[in-house]
Short mmCIF file of C-alpha atoms in Angstrom, two decimals:
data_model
loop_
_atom_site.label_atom_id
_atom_site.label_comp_id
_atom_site.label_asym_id
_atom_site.label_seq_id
_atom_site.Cartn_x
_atom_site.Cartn_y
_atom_site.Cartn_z
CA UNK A 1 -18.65 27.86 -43.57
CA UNK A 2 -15.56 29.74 -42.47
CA UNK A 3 -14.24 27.31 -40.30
CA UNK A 4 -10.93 25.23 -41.32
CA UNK A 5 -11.63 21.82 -42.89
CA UNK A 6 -11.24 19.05 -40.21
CA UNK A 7 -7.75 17.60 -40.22
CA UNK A 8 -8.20 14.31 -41.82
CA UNK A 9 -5.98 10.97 -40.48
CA UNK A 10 -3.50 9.85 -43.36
CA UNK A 11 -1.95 6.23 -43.61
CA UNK A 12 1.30 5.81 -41.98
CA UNK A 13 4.05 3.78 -42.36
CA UNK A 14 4.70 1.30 -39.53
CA UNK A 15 8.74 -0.38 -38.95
CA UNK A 16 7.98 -3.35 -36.48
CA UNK A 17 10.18 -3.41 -34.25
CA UNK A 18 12.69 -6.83 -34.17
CA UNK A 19 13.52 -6.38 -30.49
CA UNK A 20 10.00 -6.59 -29.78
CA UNK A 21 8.28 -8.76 -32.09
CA UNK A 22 7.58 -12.58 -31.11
CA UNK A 23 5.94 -14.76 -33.21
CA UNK A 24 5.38 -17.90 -31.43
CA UNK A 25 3.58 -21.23 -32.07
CA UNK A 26 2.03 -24.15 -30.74
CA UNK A 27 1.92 -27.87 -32.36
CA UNK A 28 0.16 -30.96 -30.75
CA UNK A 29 3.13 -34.04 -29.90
CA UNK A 30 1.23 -37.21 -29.86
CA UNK A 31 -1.40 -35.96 -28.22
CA UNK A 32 0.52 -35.42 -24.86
CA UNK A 33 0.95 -31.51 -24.74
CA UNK A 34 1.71 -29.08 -27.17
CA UNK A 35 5.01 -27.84 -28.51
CA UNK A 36 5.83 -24.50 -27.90
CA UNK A 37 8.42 -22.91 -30.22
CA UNK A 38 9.23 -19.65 -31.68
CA UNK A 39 11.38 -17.81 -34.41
CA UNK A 40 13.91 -15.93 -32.78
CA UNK A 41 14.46 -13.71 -36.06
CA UNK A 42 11.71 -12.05 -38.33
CA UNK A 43 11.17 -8.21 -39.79
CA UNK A 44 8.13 -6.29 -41.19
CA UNK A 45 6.68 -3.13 -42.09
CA UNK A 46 3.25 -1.92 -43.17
CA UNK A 47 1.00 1.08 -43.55
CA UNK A 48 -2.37 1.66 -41.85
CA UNK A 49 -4.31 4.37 -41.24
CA UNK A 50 -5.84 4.56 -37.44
CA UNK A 51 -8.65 6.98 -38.55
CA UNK A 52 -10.37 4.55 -41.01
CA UNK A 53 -8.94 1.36 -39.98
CA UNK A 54 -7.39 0.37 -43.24
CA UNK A 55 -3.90 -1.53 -43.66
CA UNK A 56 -1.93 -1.80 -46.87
CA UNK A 57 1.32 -3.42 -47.79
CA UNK A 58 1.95 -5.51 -44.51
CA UNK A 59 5.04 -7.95 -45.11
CA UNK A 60 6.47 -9.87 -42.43
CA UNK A 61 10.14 -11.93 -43.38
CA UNK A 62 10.75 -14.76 -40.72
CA UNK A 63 14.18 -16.61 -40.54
CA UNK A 64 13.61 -20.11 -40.65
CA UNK A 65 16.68 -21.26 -39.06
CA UNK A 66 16.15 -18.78 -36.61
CA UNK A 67 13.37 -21.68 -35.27
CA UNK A 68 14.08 -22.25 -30.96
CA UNK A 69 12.21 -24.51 -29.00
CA UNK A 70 14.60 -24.91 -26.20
CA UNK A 71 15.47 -28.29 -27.19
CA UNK A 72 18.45 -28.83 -29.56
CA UNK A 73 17.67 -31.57 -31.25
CA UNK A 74 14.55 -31.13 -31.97
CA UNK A 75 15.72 -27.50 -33.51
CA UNK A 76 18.05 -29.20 -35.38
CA UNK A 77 15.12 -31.47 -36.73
CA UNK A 78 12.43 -28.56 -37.19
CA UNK A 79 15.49 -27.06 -39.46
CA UNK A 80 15.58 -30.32 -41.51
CA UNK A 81 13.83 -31.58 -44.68
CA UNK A 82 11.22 -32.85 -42.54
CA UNK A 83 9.94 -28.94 -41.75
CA UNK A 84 10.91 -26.21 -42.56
CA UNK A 85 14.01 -27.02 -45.10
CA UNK A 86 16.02 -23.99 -43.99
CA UNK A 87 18.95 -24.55 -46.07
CA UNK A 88 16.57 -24.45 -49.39
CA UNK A 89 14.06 -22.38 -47.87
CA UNK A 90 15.46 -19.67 -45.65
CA UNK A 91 12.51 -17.18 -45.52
CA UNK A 92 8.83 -17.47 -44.52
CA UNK A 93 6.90 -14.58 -45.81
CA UNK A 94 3.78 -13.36 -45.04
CA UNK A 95 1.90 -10.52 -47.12
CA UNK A 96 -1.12 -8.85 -46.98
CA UNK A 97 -2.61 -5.62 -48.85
CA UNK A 98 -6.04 -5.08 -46.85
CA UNK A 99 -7.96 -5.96 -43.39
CA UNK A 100 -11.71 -6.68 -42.10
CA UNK A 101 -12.17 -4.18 -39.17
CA UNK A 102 -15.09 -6.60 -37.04
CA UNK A 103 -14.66 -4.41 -33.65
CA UNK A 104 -13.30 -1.36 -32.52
CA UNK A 105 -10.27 -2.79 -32.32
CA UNK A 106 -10.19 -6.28 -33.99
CA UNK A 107 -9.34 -6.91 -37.17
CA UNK A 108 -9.52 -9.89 -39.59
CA UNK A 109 -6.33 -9.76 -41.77
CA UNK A 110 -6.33 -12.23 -44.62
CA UNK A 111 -3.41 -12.57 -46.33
CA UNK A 112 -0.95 -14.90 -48.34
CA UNK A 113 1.69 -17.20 -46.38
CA UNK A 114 5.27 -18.35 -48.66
CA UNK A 115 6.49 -21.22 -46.93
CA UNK A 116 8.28 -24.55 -48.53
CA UNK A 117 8.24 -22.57 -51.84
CA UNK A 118 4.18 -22.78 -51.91
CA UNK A 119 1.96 -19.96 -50.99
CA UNK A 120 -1.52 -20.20 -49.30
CA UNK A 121 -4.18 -18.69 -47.61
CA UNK A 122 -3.39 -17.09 -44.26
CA UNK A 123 -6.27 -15.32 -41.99
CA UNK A 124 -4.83 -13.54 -38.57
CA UNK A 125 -7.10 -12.50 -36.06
CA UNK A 126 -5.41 -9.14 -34.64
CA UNK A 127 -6.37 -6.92 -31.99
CA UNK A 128 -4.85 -3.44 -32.13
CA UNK A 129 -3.95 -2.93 -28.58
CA UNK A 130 -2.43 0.50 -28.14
CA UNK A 131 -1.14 3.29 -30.14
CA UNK A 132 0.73 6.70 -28.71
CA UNK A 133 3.61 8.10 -27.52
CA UNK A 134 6.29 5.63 -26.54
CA UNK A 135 7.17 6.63 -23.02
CA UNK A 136 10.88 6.11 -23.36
CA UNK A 137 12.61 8.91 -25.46
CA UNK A 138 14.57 8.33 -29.34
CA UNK A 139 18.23 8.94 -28.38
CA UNK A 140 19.97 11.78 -30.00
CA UNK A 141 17.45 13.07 -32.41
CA UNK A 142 15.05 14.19 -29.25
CA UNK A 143 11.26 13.34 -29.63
CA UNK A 144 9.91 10.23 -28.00
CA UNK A 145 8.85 7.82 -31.28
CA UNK A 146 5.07 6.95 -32.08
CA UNK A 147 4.53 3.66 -31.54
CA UNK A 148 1.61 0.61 -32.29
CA UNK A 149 1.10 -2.60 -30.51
CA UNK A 150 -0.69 -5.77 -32.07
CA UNK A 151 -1.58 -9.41 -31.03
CA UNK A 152 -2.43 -11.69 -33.51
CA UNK A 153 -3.54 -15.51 -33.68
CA UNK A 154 -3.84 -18.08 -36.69
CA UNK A 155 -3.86 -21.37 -37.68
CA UNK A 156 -1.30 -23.16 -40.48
CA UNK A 157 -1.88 -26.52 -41.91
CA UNK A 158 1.80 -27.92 -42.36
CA UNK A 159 0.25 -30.48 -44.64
CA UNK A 160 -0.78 -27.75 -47.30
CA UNK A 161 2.91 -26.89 -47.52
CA UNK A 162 3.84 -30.42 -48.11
CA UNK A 163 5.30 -30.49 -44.62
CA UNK A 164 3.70 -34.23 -43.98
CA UNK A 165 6.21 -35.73 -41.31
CA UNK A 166 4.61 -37.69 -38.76
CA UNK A 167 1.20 -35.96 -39.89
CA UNK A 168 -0.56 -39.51 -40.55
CA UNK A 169 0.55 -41.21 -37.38
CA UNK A 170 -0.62 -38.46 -35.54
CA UNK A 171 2.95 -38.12 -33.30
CA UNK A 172 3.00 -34.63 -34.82
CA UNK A 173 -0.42 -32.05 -35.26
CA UNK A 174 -1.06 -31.04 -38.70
CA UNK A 175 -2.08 -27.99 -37.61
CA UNK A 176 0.14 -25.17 -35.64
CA UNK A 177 -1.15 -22.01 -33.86
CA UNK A 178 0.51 -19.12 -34.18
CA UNK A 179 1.14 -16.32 -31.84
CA UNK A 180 2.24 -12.99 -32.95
CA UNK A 181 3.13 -10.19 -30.39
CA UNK A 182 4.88 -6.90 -31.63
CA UNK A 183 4.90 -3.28 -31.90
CA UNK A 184 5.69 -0.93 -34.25
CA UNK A 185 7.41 2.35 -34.30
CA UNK A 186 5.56 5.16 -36.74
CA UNK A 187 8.54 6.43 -39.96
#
């Protein structure tokens, strides 16, 4: 009865980091092989507590211009009204405010994507990979920063966006996997 309480985890806030965050995807081209692209500019934060498991107020901003896929034509295309519309739509967003822990490290994080001024449905698988002490130090202000790796997979529909270009003759895949790699540096 006299011993101190046991120090209890709180939620933290998470920066992830731009210069090493990559959020990739993959899309079917007439059935040949798939397209790999990614979005060369994105940003996010979000707050989760590694004691319980529990995330709140993830947000992740991707640049829609910002779409590579080592081909410039195609880029140019992706931009277009066909896709993505980056001139009218500049930002893909994707929010969450809650996660399914279904491992000791796997997580099911359902969540809303904004894309083509709709929003829908968005379930990422993630796997929280590491957490700890980043091994290189923070500059001038000393202390080497806490840091949080994720991978995470999903699935979009472009169709459920209205993004229906070359969806019925099948030269395109309705559906896109994404790939999400990133860490994130403890505030």
């Amino acid at each position: 009865m006299l011993a101190p309480p046991a120090a209890q985890a709180e939620p933290a806030r998470y920066q992830i980091d731009p210069d090493h965050l990559s959020i990739g995807f993959l899309v079917d081209h007439i059935g040949y092989a798939a397209t790999l692209g990614l979005f060369r500019k994105a940003e996010g934060a979000f707050t989760f507590d590694e004691q319980s498991g529990e995330l709140t107020d993830l947000k992740v901003t991707v640049d829609t211009a910002s779409v590579f896929t080592n081909q410039q034509k195609r880029d140019e295309h992706l931009r277009s009204a066909d896709f993505l519309n980056s001139k009218e739509f500049p930002k893909m967003v994707f929010t969450a405010q809650s996660a399914r822990r279904t491992g000791d490290k796997t997580f099911e994080i359902a969540g809303q994507l904004e894309l083509l001024g709709k929003t829908r449905p968005l379930t990422l698988e993630a796997t929280w990979n590491k957490s700890g002490e980043y091994p290189f130090g923070g500059g001038l202000l000393g202390g080497n920063p806490y840091v949080m790796g994720v991978s995470a997979r999903g699935t979009v529909t472009r169709s459920a966006y209205g993004m229906n270009y070359a969806v019925d003759n099948g030269w395109v895949g309705d559906e896109v996997e994404l790939i999400i790699e990133f860490e994130a540096r403890r505030q």
